[in-house]
PDB file of C-alpha atoms in Angstrom:
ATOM      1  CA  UNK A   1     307.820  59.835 105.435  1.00  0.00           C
ATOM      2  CA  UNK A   2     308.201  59.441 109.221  1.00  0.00           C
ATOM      3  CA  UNK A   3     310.264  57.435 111.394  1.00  0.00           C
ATOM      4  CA  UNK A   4     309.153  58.066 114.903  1.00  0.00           C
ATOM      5  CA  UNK A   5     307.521  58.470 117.519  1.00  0.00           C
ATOM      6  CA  UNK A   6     310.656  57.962 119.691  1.00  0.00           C
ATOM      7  CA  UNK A   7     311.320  60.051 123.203  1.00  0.00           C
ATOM      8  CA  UNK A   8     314.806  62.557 122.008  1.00  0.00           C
ATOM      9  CA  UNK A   9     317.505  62.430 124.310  1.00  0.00           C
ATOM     10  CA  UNK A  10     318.642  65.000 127.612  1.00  0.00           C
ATOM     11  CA  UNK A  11     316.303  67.437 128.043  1.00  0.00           C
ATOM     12  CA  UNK A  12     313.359  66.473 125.754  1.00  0.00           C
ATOM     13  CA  UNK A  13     313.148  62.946 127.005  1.00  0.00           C
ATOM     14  CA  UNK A  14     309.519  63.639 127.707  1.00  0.00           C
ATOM     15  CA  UNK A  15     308.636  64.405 124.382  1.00  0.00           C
ATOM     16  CA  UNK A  16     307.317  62.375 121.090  1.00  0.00           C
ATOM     17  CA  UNK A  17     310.291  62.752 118.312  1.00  0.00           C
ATOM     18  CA  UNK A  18     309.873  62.691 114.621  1.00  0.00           C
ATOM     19  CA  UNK A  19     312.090  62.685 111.757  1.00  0.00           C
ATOM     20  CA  UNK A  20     309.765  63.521 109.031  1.00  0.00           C
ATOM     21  CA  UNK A  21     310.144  64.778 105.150  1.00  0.00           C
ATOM     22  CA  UNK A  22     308.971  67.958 103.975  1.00  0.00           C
ATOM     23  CA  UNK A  23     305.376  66.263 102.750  1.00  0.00           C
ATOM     24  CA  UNK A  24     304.970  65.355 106.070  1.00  0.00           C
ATOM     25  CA  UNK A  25     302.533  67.356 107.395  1.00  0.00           C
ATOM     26  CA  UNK A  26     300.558  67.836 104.368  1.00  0.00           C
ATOM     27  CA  UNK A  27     299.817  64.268 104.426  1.00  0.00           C
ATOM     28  CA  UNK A  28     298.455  63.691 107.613  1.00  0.00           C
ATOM     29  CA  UNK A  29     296.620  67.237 107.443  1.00  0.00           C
ATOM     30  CA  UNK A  30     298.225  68.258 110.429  1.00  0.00           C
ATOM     31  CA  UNK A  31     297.619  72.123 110.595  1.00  0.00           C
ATOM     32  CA  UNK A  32     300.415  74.908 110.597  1.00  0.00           C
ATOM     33  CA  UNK A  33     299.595  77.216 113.060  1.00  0.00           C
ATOM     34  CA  UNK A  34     302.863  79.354 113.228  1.00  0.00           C
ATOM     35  CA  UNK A  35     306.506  79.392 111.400  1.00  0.00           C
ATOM     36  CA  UNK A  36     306.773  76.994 108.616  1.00  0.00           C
ATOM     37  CA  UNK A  37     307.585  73.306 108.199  1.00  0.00           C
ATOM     38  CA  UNK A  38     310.638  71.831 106.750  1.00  0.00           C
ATOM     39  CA  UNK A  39     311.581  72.206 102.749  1.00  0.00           C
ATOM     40  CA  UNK A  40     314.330  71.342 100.521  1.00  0.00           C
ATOM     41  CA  UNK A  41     316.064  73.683 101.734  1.00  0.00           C
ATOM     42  CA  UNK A  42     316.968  71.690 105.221  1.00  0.00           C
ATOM     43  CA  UNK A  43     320.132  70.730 104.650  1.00  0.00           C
ATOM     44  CA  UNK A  44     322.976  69.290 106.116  1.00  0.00           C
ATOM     45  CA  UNK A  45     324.517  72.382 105.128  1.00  0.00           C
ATOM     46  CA  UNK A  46     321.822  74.797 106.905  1.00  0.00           C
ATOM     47  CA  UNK A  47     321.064  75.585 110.186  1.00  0.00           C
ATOM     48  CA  UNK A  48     319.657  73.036 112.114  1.00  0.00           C
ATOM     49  CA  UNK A  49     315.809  73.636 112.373  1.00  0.00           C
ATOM     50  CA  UNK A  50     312.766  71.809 114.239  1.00  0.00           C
ATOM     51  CA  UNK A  51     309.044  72.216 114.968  1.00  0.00           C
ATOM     52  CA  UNK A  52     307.208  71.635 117.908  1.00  0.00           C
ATOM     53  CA  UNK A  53     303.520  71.265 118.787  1.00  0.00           C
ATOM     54  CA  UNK A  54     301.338  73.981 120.603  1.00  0.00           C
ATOM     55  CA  UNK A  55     301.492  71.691 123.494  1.00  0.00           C
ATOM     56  CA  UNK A  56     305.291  71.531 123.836  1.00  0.00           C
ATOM     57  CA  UNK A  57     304.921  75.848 122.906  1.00  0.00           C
ATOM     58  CA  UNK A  58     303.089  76.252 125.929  1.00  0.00           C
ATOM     59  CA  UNK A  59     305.204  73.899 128.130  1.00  0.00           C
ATOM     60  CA  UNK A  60     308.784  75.426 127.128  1.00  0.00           C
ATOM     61  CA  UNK A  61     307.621  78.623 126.406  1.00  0.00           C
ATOM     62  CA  UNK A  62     304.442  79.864 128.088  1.00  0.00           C
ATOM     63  CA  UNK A  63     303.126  83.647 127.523  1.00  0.00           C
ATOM     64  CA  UNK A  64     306.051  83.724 124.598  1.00  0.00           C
ATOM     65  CA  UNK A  65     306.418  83.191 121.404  1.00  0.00           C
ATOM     66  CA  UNK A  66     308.340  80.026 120.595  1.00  0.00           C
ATOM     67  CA  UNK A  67     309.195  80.714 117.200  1.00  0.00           C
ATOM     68  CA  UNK A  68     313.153  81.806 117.062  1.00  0.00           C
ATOM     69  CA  UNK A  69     313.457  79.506 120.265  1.00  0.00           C
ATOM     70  CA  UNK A  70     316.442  77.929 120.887  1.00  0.00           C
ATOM     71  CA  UNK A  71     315.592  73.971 122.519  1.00  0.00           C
ATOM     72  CA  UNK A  72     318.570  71.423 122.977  1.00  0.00           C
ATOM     73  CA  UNK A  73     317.858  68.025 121.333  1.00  0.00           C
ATOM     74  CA  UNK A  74     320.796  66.701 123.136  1.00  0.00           C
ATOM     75  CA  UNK A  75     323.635  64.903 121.050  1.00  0.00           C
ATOM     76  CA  UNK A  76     324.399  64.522 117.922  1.00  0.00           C
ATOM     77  CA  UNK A  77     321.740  67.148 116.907  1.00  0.00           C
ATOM     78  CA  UNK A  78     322.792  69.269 120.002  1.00  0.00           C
ATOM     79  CA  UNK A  79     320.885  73.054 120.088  1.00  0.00           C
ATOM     80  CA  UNK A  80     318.328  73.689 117.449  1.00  0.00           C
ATOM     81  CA  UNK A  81     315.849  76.399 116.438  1.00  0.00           C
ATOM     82  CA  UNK A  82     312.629  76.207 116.751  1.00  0.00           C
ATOM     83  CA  UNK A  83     311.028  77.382 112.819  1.00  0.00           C
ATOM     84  CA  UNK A  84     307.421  76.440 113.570  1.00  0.00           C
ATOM     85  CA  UNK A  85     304.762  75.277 115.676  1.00  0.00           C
ATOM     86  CA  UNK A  86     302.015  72.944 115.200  1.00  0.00           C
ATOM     87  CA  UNK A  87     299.081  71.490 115.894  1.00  0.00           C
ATOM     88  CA  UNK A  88     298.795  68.503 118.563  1.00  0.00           C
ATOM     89  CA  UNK A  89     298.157  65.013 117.296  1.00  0.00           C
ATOM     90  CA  UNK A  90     296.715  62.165 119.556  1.00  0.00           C
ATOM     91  CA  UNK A  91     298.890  59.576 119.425  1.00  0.00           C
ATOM     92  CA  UNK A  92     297.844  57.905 122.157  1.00  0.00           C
ATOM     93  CA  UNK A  93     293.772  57.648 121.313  1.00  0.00           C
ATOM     94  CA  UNK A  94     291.685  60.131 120.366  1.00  0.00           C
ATOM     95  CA  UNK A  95     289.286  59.574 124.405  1.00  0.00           C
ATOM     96  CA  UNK A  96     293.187  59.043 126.772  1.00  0.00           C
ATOM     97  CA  UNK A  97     295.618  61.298 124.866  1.00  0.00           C
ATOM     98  CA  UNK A  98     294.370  64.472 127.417  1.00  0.00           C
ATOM     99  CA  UNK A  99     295.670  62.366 130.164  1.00  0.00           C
ATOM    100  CA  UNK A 100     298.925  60.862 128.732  1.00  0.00           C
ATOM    101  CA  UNK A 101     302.148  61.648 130.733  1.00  0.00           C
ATOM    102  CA  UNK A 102     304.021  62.124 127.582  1.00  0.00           C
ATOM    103  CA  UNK A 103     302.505  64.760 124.624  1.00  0.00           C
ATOM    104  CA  UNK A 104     305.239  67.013 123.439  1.00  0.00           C
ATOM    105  CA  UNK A 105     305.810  66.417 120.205  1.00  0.00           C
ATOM    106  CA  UNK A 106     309.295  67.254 118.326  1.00  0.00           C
ATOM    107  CA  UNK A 107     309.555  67.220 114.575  1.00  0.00           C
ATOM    108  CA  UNK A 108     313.503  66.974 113.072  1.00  0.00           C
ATOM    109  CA  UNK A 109     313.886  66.852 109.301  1.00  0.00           C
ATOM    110  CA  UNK A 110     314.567  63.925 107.503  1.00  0.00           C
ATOM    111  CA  UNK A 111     317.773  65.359 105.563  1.00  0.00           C
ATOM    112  CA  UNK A 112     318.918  66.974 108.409  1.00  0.00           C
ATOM    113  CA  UNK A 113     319.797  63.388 110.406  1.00  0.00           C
ATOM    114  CA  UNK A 114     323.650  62.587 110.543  1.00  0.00           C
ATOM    115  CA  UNK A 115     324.582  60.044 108.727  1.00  0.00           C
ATOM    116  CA  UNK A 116     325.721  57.839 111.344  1.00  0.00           C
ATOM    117  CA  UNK A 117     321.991  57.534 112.083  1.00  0.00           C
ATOM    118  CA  UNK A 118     320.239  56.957 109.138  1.00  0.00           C
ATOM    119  CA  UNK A 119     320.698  52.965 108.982  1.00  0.00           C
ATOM    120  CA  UNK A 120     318.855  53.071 112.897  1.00  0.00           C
ATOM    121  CA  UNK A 121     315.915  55.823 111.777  1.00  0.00           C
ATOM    122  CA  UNK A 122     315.051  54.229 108.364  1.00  0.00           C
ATOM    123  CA  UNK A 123     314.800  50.940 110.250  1.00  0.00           C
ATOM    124  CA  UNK A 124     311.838  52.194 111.427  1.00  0.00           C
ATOM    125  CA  UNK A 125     310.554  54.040 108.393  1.00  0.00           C
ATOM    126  CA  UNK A 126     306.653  54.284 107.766  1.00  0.00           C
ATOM    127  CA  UNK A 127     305.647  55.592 104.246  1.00  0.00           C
ATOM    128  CA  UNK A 128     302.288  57.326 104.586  1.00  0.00           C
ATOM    129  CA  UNK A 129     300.415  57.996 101.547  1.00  0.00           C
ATOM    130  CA  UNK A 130     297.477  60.388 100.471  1.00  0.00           C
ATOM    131  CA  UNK A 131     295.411  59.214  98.043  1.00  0.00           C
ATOM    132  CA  UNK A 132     292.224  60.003  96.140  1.00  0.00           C
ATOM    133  CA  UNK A 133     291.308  56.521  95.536  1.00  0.00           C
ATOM    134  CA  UNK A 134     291.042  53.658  97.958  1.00  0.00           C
ATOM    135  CA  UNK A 135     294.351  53.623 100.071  1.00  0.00           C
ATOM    136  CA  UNK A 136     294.188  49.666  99.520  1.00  0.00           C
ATOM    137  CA  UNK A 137     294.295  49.937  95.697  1.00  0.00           C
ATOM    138  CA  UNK A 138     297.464  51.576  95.571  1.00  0.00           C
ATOM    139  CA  UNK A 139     299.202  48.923  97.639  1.00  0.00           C
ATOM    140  CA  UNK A 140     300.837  47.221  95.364  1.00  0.00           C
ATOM    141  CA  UNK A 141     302.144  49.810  93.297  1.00  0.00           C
ATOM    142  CA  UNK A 142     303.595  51.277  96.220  1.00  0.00           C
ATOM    143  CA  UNK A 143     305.221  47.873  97.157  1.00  0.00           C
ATOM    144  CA  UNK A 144     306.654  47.395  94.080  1.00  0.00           C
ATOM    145  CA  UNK A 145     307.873  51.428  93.861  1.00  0.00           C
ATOM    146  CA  UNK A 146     309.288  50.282  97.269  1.00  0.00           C
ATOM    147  CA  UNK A 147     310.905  46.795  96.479  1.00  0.00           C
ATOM    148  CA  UNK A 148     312.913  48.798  93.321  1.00  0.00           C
ATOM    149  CA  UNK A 149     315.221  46.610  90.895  1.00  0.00           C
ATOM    150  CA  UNK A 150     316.834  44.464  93.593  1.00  0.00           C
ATOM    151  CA  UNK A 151     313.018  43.555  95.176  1.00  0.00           C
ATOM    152  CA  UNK A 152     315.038  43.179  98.824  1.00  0.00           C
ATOM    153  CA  UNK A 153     312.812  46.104 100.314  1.00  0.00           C
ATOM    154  CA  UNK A 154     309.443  44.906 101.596  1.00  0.00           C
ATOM    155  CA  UNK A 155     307.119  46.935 102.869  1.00  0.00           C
ATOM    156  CA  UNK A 156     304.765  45.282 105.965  1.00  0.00           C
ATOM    157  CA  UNK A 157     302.125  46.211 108.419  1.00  0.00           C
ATOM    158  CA  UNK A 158     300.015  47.767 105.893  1.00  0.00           C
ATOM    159  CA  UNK A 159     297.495  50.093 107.811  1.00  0.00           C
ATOM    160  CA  UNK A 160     294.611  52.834 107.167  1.00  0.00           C
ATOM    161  CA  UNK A 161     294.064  55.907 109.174  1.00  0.00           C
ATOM    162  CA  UNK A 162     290.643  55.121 109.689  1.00  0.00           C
ATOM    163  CA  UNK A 163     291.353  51.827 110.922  1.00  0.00           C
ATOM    164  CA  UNK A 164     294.053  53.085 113.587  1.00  0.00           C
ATOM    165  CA  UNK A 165     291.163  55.333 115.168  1.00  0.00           C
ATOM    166  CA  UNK A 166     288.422  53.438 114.869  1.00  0.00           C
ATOM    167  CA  UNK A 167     290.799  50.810 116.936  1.00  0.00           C
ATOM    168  CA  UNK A 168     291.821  53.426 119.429  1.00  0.00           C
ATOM    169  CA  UNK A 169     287.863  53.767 120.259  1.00  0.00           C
ATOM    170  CA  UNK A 170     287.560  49.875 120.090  1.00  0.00           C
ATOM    171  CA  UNK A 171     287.093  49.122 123.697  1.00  0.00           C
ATOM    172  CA  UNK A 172     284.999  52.666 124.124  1.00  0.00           C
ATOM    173  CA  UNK A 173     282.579  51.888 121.355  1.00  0.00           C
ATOM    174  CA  UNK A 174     281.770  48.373 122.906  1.00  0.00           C
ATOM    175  CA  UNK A 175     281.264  49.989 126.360  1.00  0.00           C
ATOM    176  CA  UNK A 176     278.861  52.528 125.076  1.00  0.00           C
ATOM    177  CA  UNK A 177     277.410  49.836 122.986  1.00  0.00           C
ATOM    178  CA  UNK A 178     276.110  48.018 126.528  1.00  0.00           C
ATOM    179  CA  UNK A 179     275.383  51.297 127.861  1.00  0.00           C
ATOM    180  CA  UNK A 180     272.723  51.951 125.171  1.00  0.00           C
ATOM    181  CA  UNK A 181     271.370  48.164 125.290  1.00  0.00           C
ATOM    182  CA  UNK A 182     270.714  48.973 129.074  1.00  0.00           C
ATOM    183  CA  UNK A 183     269.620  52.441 129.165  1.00  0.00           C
ATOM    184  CA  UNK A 184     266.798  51.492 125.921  1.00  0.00           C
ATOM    185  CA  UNK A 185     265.892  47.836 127.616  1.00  0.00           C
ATOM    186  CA  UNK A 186     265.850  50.574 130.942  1.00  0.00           C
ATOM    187  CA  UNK A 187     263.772  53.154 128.860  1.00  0.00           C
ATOM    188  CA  UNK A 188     260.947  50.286 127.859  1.00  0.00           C
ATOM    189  CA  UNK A 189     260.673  48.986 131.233  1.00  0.00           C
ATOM    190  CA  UNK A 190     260.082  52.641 132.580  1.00  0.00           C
ATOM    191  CA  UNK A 191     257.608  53.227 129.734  1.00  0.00           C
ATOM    192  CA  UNK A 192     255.566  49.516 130.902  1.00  0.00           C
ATOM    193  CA  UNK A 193     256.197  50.502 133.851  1.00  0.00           C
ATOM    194  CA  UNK A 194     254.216  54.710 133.747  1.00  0.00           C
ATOM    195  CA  UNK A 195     251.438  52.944 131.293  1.00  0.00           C
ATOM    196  CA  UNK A 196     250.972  50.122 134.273  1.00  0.00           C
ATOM    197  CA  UNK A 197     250.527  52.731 137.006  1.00  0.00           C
ATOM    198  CA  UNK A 198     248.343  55.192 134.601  1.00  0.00           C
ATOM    199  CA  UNK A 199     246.087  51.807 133.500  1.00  0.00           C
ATOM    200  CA  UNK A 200     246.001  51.087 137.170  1.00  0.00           C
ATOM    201  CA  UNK A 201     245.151  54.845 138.271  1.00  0.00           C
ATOM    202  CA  UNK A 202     242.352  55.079 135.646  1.00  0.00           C
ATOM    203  CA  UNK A 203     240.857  51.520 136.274  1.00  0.00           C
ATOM    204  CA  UNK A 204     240.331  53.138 140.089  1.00  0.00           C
ATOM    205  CA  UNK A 205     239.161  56.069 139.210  1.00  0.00           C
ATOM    206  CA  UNK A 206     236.233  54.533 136.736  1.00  0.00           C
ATOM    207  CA  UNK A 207     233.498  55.091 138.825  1.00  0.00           C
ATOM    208  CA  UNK A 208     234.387  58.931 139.425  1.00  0.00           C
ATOM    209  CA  UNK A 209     234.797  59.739 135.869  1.00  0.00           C
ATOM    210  CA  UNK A 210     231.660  58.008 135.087  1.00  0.00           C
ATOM    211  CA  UNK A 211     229.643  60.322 137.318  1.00  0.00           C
ATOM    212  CA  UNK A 212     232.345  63.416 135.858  1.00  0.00           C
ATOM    213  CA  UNK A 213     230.532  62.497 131.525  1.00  0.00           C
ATOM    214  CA  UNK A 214     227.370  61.868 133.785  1.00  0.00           C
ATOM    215  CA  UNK A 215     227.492  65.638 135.382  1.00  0.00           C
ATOM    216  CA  UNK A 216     228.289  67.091 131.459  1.00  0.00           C
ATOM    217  CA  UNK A 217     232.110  66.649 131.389  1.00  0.00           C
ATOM    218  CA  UNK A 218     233.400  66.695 128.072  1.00  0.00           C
ATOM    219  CA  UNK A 219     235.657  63.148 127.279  1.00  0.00           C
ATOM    220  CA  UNK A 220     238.180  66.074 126.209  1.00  0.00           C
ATOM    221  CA  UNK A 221     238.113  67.298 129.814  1.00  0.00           C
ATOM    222  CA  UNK A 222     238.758  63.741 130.990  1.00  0.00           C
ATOM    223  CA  UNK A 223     241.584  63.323 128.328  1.00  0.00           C
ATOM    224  CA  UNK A 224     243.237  66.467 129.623  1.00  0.00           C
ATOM    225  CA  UNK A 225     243.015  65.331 133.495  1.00  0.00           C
ATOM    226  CA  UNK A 226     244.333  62.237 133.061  1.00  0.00           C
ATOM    227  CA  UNK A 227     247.226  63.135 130.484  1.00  0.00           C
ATOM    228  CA  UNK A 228     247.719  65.935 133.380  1.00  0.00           C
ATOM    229  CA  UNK A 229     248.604  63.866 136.456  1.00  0.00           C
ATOM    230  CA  UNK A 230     250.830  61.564 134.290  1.00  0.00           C
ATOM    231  CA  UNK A 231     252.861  63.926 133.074  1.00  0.00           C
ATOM    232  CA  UNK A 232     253.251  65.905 136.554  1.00  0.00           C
ATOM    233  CA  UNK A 233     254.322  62.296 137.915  1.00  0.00           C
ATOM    234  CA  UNK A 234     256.845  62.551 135.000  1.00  0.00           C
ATOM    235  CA  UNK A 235     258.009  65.874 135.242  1.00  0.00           C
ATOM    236  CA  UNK A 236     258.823  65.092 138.909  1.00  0.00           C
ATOM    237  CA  UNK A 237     260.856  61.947 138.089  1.00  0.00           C
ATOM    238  CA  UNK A 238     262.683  64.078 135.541  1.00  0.00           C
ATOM    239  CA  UNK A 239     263.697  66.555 137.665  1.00  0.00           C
ATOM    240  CA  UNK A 240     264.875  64.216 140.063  1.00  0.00           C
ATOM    241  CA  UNK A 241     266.772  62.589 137.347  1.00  0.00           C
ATOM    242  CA  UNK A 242     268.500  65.478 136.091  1.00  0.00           C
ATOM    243  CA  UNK A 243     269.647  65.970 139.693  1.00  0.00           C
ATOM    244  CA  UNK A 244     270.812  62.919 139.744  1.00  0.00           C
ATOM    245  CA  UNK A 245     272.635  62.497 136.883  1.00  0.00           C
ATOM    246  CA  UNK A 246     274.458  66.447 137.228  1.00  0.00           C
ATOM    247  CA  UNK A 247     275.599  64.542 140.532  1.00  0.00           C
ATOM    248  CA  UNK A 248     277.057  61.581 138.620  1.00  0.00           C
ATOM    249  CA  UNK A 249     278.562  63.143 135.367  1.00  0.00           C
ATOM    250  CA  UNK A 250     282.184  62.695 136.919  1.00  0.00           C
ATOM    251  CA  UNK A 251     281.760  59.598 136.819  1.00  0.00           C
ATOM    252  CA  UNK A 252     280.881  59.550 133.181  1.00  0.00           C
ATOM    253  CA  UNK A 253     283.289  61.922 131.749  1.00  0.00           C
ATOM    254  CA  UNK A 254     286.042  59.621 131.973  1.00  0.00           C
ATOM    255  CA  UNK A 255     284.131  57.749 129.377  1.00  0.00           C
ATOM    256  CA  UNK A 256     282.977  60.320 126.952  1.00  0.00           C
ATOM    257  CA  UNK A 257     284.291  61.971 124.328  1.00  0.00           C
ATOM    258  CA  UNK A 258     283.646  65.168 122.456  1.00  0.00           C
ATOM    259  CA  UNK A 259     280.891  65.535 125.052  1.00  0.00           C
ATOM    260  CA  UNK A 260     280.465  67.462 128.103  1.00  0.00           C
ATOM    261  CA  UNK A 261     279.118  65.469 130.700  1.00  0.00           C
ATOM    262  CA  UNK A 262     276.285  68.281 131.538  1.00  0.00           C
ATOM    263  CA  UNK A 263     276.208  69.058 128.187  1.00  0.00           C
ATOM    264  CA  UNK A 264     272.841  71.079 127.897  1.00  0.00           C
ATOM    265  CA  UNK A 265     271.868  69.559 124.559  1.00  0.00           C
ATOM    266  CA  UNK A 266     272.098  66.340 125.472  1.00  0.00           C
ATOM    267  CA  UNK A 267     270.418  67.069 128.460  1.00  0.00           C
ATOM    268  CA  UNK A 268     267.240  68.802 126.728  1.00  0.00           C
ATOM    269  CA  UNK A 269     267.132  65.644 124.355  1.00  0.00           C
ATOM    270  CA  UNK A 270     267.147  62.870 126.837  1.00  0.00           C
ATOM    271  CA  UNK A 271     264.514  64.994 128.840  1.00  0.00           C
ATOM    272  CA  UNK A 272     262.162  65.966 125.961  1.00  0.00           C
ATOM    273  CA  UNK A 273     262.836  62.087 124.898  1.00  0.00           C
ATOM    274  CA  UNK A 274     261.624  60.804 128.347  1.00  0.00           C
ATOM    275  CA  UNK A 275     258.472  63.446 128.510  1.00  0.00           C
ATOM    276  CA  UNK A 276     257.623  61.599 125.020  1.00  0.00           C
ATOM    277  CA  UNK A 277     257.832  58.567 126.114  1.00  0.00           C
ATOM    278  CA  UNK A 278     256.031  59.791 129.066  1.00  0.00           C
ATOM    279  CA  UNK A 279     253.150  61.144 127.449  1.00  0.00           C
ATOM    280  CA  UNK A 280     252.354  58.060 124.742  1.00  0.00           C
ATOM    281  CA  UNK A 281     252.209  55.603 127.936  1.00  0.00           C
ATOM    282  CA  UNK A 282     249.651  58.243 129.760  1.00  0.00           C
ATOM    283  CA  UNK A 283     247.907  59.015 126.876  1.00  0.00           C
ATOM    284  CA  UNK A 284     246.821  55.279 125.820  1.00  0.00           C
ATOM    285  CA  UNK A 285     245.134  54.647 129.305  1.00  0.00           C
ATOM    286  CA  UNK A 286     243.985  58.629 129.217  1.00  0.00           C
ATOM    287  CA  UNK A 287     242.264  57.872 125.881  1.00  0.00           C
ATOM    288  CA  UNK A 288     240.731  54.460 127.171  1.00  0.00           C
ATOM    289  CA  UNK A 289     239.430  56.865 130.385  1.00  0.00           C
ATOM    290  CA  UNK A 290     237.153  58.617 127.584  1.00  0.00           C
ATOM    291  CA  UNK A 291     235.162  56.094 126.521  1.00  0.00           C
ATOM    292  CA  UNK A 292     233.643  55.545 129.868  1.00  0.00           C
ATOM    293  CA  UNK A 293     230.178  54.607 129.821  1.00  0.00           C
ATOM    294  CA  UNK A 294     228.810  56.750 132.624  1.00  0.00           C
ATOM    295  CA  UNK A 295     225.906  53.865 133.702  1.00  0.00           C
ATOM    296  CA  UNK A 296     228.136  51.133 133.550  1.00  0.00           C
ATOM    297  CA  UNK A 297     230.345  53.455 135.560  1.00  0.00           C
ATOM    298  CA  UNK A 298     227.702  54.346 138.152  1.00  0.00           C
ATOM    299  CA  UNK A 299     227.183  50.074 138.673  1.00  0.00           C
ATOM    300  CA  UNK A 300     230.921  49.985 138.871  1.00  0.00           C
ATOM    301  CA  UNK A 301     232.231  48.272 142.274  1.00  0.00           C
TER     302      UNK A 301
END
C-alpha cells in the first residue's frame, strides 16, 4: 500500500514522499541496497524512521553514509532517522526521469502517520498487488476484499505496471517508429540507388572487359574487380557516414534510451548492415559483368 507521491513539507519540498506499508517494496521489486525497510515494528510508539533513495543519499549526504542520518520532514513528523536507503524509481518515465527537477524520493511508514492525517493520506490510497496469475483476474476479488460488508469502498482506476511504462514510452515508440520507416524506405533507395551506378559502371565498361575474357581473364577475375570498386565506393560513403553521424549523436541522445549514442555495437551493426547491402547491389551487376561475350563485346559501341 502507498499513498504518494506527494512533495513533504520545509526542507524536503523537493523530494517525492511516500507513505508506504511494510510489503511495499517487495511488491514493486524495488531493491534494498542499505539499512532495512519498514516492519511491524514501526509504531506509533517507536522512533520515527524513514528511507530514502540513493539519489536523495548522495544529495544530503555525499561521500557519507546516510544510514543513522538525521533529515527533518518538517511538521507533524518533525526530525526523523534515516533506517535505509534504496534504489531510485522513475516516476517520471523511464527516457525523462534523468532530467526531472524533482527525484528524491522519501519513504514514511504507513503506521507511523498521525492520526490527524490518515483521513487526507488514505484518500489517496493505491493498493498494488503481486500476483502470479494475470493481474486482471484477480480484480474482482480484490474489489470485493475492498468493498467489505458495507460495499461503500470502491476501488477505481484499475492499472498494470506494464501498461504505465509502456505509456511512458508512448510518444518515444511512435517517434522511433517513423524513424525506422525512413531510415529502411532510406536504406532501399541507397541500395537502387549503388546497383544503378554499378549497372551503369559495368554497362560502360563492356567493351573493356570483353577484350579482359578475350586476353585469358578468368570471369572470377572480372567478378572480383567489379565487386572491388563497389565496395571501395561503399567503404568511402561509410566512413563518411560514421563521421557524420559521431557529429550528430547529440542530437539523438535526447531520444534514446538504454543506448549510447556512439554506442560501438550499434555502430559495427549498422556498418556491417550497410557493407551487406552494399555488396548484394554490386554483386548482381558484378555477376552480369561475367557473362560477357568477348565478340559481342569487341562489336560493342
Amino acid at each position: 500500500v502507498g499513498a504518494g507521491p506527494q512533495p513533504p513539507p520545509d526542507r524536503m519540498s523537493l523530494a517525492l514522499f511516500f507513505v508506504t506499508t511494510p510489503d511495499y517494496l517487495r511488491v514493486m521489486g524495488i531493491p534494498l541496497l542499505q539499512g532495512r525497510f519498514f516492519t511491524e515494528r514501526d509504531t506509533p510508539a517507536s522512533a520515527p524512521a524513514v528511507v530514502i533513495d540513493d539519489v536523495m543519499a548522495r544529495h544530503l549526504f555525499p561521500n557519507e553514509d546516510a544510514l543513522g542520518k538525521e533529515i527533518n520532514l518538517g511538521p507533524p513528523l518533525g526530525v526523523t532517522r534515516v533506517v535505509g536507503v534504496v534504489g531510485h524509481v522513475k516516476h517520471w518515465g523511464l527516457d525523462s526521469d534523468d532530467k526531472a527537477e524533482v527525484r528524491n524520493e522519501v519513504y514514511f511508514p504507513f503506521d507511523q502517520l498521525p492520526d490527524r492525517y490518515m483521513q487526507e493520506e488514505t484518500a489517496g490510497l493505491y493498493l498494488l498487488i503481486r500476483s502470479a496469475d494475470d493481474a486482471l483476474n484477480v480484480v474482482p476479488a480484490v474489489r470485493r476484499a475492498v468493498a467489505g460488508p458495507t460495499n461503500d469502498q470502491p476501488i477505481f482506476d484499475v492499472r498494470i505496471m506494464e501498461d504505465i511504462v509502456s505509456g511512458s514510452l508512448a510518444e518515444r515508440r511512435f517517434t522511433m517508429l517513423l524513424l525506422i520507416v525512413f531510415a529502411s524506405t532510406a536504406l532501399v533507395l541507397a541500395a537502387i540507388g549503388v546497383y544503378g551506378v554499378m549497372a551503369y559502371a559495368v554497362s560502360r565498361r563492356i567493351r573493356e572487359l570483353g577484350v579482359r575474357i578475350a586476353l585469358g581473364a578468368r570471369r572470377g577475375d572480372v567478378l572480383k574487380l567489379v565487386l572491388r570498386e563497389g565496395m571501395v565506393l561503399a567503404a568511402i560513403g561509410l566512413a563518411a557516414g560514421l563521421v557524420g553521424a559521431l557529429g550528430l549523436t547529440r542530437l539523438l541522445a535526447t531520444m534514446l534510451y538504454g543506448v549510447r549514442p556512439a554506442d560501438p555495437v550499434t555502430l559495427c551493426v549498422v556498418s556491417l548492415t550497410l557493407l551487406g547491402v552494399a555488396f548484394i547491389a554490386s554483386y548482381l551487376p558484378a555477376r552480369r559483368a561475367t557473362h560477357v561475350d568477348p565478340m559481342a563485346a569487341l562489336r560493342y559501341e
